[in-house]
XYZ file of C-alpha atoms in Angstrom:
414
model
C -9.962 63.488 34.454
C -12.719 62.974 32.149
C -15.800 60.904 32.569
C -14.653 58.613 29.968
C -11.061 58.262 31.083
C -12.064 57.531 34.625
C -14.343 55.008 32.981
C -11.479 53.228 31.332
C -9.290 53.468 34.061
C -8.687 49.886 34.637
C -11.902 48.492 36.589
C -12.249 45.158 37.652
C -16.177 46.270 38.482
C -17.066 48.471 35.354
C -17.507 46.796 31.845
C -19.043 47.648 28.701
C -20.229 46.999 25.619
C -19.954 49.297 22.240
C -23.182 50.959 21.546
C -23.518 54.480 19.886
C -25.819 57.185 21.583
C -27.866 56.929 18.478
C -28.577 53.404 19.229
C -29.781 53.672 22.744
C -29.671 56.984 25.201
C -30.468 56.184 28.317
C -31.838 59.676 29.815
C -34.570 58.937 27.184
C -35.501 55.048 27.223
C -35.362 54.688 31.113
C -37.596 57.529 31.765
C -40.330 57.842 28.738
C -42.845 55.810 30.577
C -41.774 52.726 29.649
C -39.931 50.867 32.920
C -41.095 52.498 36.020
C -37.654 51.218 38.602
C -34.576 53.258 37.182
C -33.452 55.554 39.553
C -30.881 58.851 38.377
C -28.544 57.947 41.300
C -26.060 60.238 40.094
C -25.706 62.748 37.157
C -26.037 60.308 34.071
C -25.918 57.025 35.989
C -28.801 55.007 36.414
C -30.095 52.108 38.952
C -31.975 49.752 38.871
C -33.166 45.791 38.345
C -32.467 43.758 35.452
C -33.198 39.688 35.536
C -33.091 39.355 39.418
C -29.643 41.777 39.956
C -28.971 44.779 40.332
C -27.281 47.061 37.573
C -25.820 50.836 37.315
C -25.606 51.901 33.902
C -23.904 54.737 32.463
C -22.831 56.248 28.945
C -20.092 57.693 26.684
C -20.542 58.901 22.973
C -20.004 55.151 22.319
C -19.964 52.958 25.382
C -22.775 51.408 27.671
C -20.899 51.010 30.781
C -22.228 48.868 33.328
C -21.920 47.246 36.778
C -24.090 44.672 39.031
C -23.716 44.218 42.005
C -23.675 40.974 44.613
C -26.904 39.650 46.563
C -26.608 40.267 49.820
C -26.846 37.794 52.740
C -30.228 36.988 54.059
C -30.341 38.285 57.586
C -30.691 41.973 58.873
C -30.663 44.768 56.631
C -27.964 46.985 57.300
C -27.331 50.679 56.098
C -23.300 50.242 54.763
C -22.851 52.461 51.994
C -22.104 50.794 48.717
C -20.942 53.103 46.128
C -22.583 53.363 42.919
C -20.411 55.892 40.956
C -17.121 55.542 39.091
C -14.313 56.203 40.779
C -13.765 59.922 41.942
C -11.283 62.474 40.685
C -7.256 61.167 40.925
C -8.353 57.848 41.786
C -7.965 54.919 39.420
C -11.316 52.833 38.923
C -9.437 49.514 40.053
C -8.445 51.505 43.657
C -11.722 52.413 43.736
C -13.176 48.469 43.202
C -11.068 47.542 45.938
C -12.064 50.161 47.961
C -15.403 49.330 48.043
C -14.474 45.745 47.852
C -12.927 45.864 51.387
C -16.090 48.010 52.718
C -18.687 46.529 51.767
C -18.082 42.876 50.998
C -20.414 40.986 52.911
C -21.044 43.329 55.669
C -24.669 44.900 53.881
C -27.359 41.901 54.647
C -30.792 41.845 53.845
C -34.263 40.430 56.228
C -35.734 37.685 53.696
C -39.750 38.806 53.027
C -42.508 36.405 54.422
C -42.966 34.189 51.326
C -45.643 31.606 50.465
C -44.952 28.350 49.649
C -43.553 28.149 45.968
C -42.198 31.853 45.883
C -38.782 31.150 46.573
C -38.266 28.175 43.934
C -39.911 30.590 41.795
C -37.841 33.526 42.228
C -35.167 31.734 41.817
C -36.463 30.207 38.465
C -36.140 33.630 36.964
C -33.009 34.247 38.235
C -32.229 31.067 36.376
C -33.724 32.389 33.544
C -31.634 35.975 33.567
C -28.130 33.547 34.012
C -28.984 31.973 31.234
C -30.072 34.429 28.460
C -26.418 33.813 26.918
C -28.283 31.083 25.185
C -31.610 32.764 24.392
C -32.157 33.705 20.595
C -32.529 37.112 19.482
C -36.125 38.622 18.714
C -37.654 37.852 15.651
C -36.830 40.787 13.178
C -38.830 42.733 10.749
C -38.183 44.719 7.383
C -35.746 47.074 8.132
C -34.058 45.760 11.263
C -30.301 43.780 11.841
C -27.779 43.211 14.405
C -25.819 45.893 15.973
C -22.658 44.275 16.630
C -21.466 44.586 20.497
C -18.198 43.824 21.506
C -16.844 42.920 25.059
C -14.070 45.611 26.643
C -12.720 44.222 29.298
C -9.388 45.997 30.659
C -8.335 42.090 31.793
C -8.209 41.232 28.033
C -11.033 38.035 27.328
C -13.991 38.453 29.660
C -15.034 35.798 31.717
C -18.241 34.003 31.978
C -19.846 35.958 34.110
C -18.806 39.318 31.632
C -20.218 37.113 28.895
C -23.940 36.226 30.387
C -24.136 40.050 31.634
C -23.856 41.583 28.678
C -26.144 38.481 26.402
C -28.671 40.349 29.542
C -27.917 43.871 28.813
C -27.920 42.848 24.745
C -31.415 41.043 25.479
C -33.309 44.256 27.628
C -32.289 46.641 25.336
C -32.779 44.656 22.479
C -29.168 45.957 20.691
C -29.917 43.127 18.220
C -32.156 45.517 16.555
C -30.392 48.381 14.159
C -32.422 51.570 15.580
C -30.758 53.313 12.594
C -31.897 51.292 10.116
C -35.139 51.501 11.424
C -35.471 55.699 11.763
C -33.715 56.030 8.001
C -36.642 53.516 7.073
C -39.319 55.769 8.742
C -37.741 59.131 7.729
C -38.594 58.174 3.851
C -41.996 57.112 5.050
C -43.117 60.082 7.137
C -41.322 63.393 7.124
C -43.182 64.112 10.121
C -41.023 61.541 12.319
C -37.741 62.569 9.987
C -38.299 66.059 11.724
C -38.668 64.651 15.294
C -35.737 62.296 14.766
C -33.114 64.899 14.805
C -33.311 65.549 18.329
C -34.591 62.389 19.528
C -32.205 59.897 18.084
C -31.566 56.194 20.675
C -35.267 56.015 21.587
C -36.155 51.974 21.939
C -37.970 49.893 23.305
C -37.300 47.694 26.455
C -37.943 44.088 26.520
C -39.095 43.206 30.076
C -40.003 40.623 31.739
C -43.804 40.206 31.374
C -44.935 39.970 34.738
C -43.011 43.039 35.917
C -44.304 44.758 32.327
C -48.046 43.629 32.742
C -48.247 44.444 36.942
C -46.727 47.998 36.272
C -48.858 48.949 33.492
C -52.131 48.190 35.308
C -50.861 50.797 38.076
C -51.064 53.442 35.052
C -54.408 53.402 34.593
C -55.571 57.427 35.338
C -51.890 58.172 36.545
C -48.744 59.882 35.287
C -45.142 58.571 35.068
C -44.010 60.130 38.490
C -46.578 58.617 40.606
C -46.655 55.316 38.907
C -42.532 54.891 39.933
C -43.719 55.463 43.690
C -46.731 53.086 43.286
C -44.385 50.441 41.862
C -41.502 51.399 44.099
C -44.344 50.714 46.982
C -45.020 47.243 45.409
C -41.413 46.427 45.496
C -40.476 47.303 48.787
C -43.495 45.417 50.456
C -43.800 42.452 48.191
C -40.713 42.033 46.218
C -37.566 39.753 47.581
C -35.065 42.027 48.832
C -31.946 42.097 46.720
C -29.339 44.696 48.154
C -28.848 48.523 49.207
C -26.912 50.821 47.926
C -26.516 54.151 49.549
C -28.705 53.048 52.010
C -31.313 52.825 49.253
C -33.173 48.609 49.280
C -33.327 47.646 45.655
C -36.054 44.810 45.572
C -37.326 41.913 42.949
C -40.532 42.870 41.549
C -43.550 40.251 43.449
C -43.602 36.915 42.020
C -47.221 36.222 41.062
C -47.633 34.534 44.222
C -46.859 37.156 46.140
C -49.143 39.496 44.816
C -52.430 36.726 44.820
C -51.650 36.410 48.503
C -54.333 36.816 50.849
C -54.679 40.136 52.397
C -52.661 42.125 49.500
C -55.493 43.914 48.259
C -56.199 45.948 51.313
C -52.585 46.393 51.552
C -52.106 47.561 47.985
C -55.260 50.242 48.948
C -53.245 51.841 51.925
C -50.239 51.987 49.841
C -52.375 54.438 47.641
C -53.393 51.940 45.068
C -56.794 52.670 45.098
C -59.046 50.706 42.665
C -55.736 49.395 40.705
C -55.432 47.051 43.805
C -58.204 44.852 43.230
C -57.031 44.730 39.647
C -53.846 43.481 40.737
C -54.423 40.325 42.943
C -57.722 39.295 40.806
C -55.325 39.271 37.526
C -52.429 37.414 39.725
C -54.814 35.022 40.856
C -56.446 34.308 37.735
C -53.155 33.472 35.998
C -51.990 31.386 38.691
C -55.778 29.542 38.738
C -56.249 29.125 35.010
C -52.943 29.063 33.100
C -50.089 28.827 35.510
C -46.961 30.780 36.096
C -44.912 30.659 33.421
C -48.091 32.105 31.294
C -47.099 35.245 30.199
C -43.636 34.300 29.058
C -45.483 31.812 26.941
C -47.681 34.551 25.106
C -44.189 35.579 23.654
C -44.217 32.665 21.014
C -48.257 33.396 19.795
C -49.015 36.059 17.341
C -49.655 39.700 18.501
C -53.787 39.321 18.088
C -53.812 36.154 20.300
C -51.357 37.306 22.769
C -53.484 40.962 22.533
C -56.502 38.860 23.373
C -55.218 36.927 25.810
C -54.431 39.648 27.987
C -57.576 41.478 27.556
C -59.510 38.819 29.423
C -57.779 39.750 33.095
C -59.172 42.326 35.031
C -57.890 46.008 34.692
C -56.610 45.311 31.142
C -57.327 47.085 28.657
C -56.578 47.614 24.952
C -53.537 50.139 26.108
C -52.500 48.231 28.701
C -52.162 45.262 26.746
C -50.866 46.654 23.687
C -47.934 47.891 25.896
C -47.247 44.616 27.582
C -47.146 43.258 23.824
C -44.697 45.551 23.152
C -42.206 46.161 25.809
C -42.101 42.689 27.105
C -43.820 40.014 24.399
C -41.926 41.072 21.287
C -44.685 41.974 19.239
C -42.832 45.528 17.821
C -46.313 45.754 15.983
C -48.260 46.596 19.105
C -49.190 50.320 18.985
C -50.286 51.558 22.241
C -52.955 54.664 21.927
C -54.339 56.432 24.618
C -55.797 60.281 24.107
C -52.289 61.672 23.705
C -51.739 59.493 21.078
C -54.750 59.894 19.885
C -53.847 63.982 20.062
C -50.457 63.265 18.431
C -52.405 61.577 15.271
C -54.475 64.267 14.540
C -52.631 67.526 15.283
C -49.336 66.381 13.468
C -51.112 63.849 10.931
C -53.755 65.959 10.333
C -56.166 62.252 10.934
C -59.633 63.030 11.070
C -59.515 59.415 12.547
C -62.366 59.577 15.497
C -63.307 62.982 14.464
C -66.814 63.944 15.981
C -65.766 61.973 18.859
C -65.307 63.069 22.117
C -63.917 59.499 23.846
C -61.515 57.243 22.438
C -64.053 54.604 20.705
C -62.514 50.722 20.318
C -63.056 51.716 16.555
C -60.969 54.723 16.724
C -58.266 53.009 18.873
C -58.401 50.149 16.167
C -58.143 52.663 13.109
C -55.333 54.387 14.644
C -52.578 51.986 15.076
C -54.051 50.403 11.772
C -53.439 53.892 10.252
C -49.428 54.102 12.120
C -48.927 50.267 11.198
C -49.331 51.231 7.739
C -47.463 53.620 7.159
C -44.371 52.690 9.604
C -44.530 49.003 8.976
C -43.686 45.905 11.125
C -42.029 48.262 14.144
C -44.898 50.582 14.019
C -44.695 50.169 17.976
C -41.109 51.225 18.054
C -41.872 54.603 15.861
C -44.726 55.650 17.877
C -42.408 55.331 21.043
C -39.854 57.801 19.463
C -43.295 60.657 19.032
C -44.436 59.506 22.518
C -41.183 60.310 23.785
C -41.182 63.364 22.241
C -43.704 64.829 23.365
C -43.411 64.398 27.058
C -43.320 68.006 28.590
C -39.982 66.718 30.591
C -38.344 66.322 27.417
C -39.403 69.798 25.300
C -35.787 71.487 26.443
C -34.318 68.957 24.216
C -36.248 70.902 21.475
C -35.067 74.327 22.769
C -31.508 72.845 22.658
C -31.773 71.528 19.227
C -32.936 75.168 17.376
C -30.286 76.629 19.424
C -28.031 74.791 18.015
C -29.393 75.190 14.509
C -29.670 79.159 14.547
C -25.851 78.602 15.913
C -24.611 76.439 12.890
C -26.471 79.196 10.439
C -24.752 81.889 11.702
């Protein structure tokens, strides 16, 4: 049976929503650097925590299929194994729900973390917030961008409720309301350069996370690469975060509340997890949100312009212009935001031939300036979006993809 037929096979678990692999590929956006928590838990299916739940998503040539899964019971954490794949081969996807169903319902509980006072209303208040993105509005949108129309497939015929506020969540982290085509025929006529790239590195966008989660895991990257960062952050989680269920006896955990992370005594914690210097970074920025502007703080830098929201950010400790050009950009809509570091930097000059910064041997505040200046120009109002797309491509774990494509090319000229 084929993936996509065992997909369809009448779930009462699975759903999805239409989205073409050119709008969104998953192998790409969940592991460029951008969200640090998706696990590969299985070939082409990916874990991990979206607005307070748990998801596994998965994709056909046209289909984002998804499932979430319940909160367990406060109490002991057991090890029950909770599937997270489709149903296997000769079994229908609705005898494998019930399967599971009769397994696991229930029976997998969870220990409740120590919390301080005001974590658990305000844990919950996001969960609030992830229920109801149904009624959120959609991004603001620049030249070049429109809706992607997604559609509801449920085998049952009208989805319910629940179906309905899952995928307004899915719609809303993904940001589907956004035409990613549009936008790379838009920057093909501008720049050959990314025309080039684009042919093997089509469904490249950007995530739109929640801030604190976005902001928290991008101070861990300071001096660090994309592996080490997921175990830093997986760290945080597991020690900090609200535990939310397990799943092949892997714990899936909230990211910390900002509470949780200003506690007392988290610092020296967060240095014998391996955090190093990016500790004290950590609870002095938590603690100076929670002191001077209060929790809800970064959500509220969503609805000021980029340069404010840029500045803003730049005053906690640990953040820098990078840092806080990509928390403008993956979690505080501002699509303008383009994030340069030296690879970037590299990137300008070897395949824009930029003399921007030449002569220098660090990465100057001017030459960070005149660089996404230089990209914002030429790409436009989703300059941030484009430079993901080179970033992306130019990650060493991704350069088979460019073997792959000029195999196939020599193949369709012979």
């Amino acid at each position: 049976m084929s993936r996509h037929a065992v997909l369809s096979a009448g779930a009462s678990l699975w759903r999805s929503i239409s989205c073409p692999r050119a709008e969104l590929r998953l192998d790409l956006v969940l592991t460029c650097g951008q969200s640090f928590r998706w696990r590969e838990t299985s070939e082409g299916h990916w874990t991990g925590v979206i607005a307070g739940r748990v998801w596994t998503l998965t994709q056909t040539q046209d289909q984002l299929w998804y499932r979430t899964y319940p909160l367990e019971p406060r109490g002991e954490m057991g090890a029950e194994r909770v599937k997270t794949e489709p149903a296997g081969e000769g079994e229908t996807q609705g005898e494998a729900n019930r399967r599971e169903e009769k397994r696991g319902r229930g029976k997998v509980k969870t220990e409740p973390m120590g919390e301080k006072e005001g974590v658990a209303s305000h844990t919950e208040k996001k969960r609030r917030r992830g229920r109801e993105l149904l009624k959120a509005e959609p991004m603001g949108e620049g030249e070049g961008a429109k809706e992607v129309k997604t559609e509801e497939d449920s085998p049952h015929g009208e989805g319910s409720e629940q179906d309905r506020k899952e995928q307004a969540i899915l719609r809303d982290y993904f940001q589907l309301s956004v035409s990613l085509g549009d936008l790379y025929e838009q920057w093909s006529r501008a720049d050959p350069h990314f025309k080039h790239v684009s042919e093997t590195f089509a469904g490249v966008r950007i995530l739109r996370q929640d801030p604190c989660e976005c902001l928290f895991s991008f101070i861990c990257t300071s001096n660090n690469h994309i592996s080490r960062i997921a175990g830093m952050v997986q760290r945080l989680c597991e020690r900090l975060g609200e535990p939310l269920c397990q799943l092949n006896q892997t714990p899936y955990h909230q990211f910390p509340t900002l509470q949780a992370l200003a506690a007392p005594g988290v610092e020296p914690l967060l240095r014998e997890l391996g955090f190093g210097y990016r500790a004290r970074f950590i609870t002095q920025s938590a603690r100076e949100i929670l002191e001077k502007q209060g929790p809800d703080w970064l959500e509220s830098l969503r609805d000021v312009t980029y340069e404010e929201a840029r500045a803003a950010l730049c005053t906690l400790p640990g953040v820098g212009a990078k840092v806080a050009d990509c928390v403008c950009l993956m979690s505080l809509d501002k699509a303008e935001a383009v994030p340069v570091d030296t690879h970037v930097w590299q990137i300008a000059r070897r395949d824009y031939a930029s003399q921007l910064g030449a002569g220098h041997k660090t990465l100057t505040d001017r030459v960070y300036r005149d660089i996404g200046n230089h990209f914002r120009k030429l790409w436009g109002p989703y300059a941030g979006w484009a430079h993901s797309v080179l970033f992306c491509a130019d990650l060493k774990k991704f350069h088979n993809l460019k073997t792959e494509e000029q195999v196939k090319k020599k193949g369709r000229k012979r």
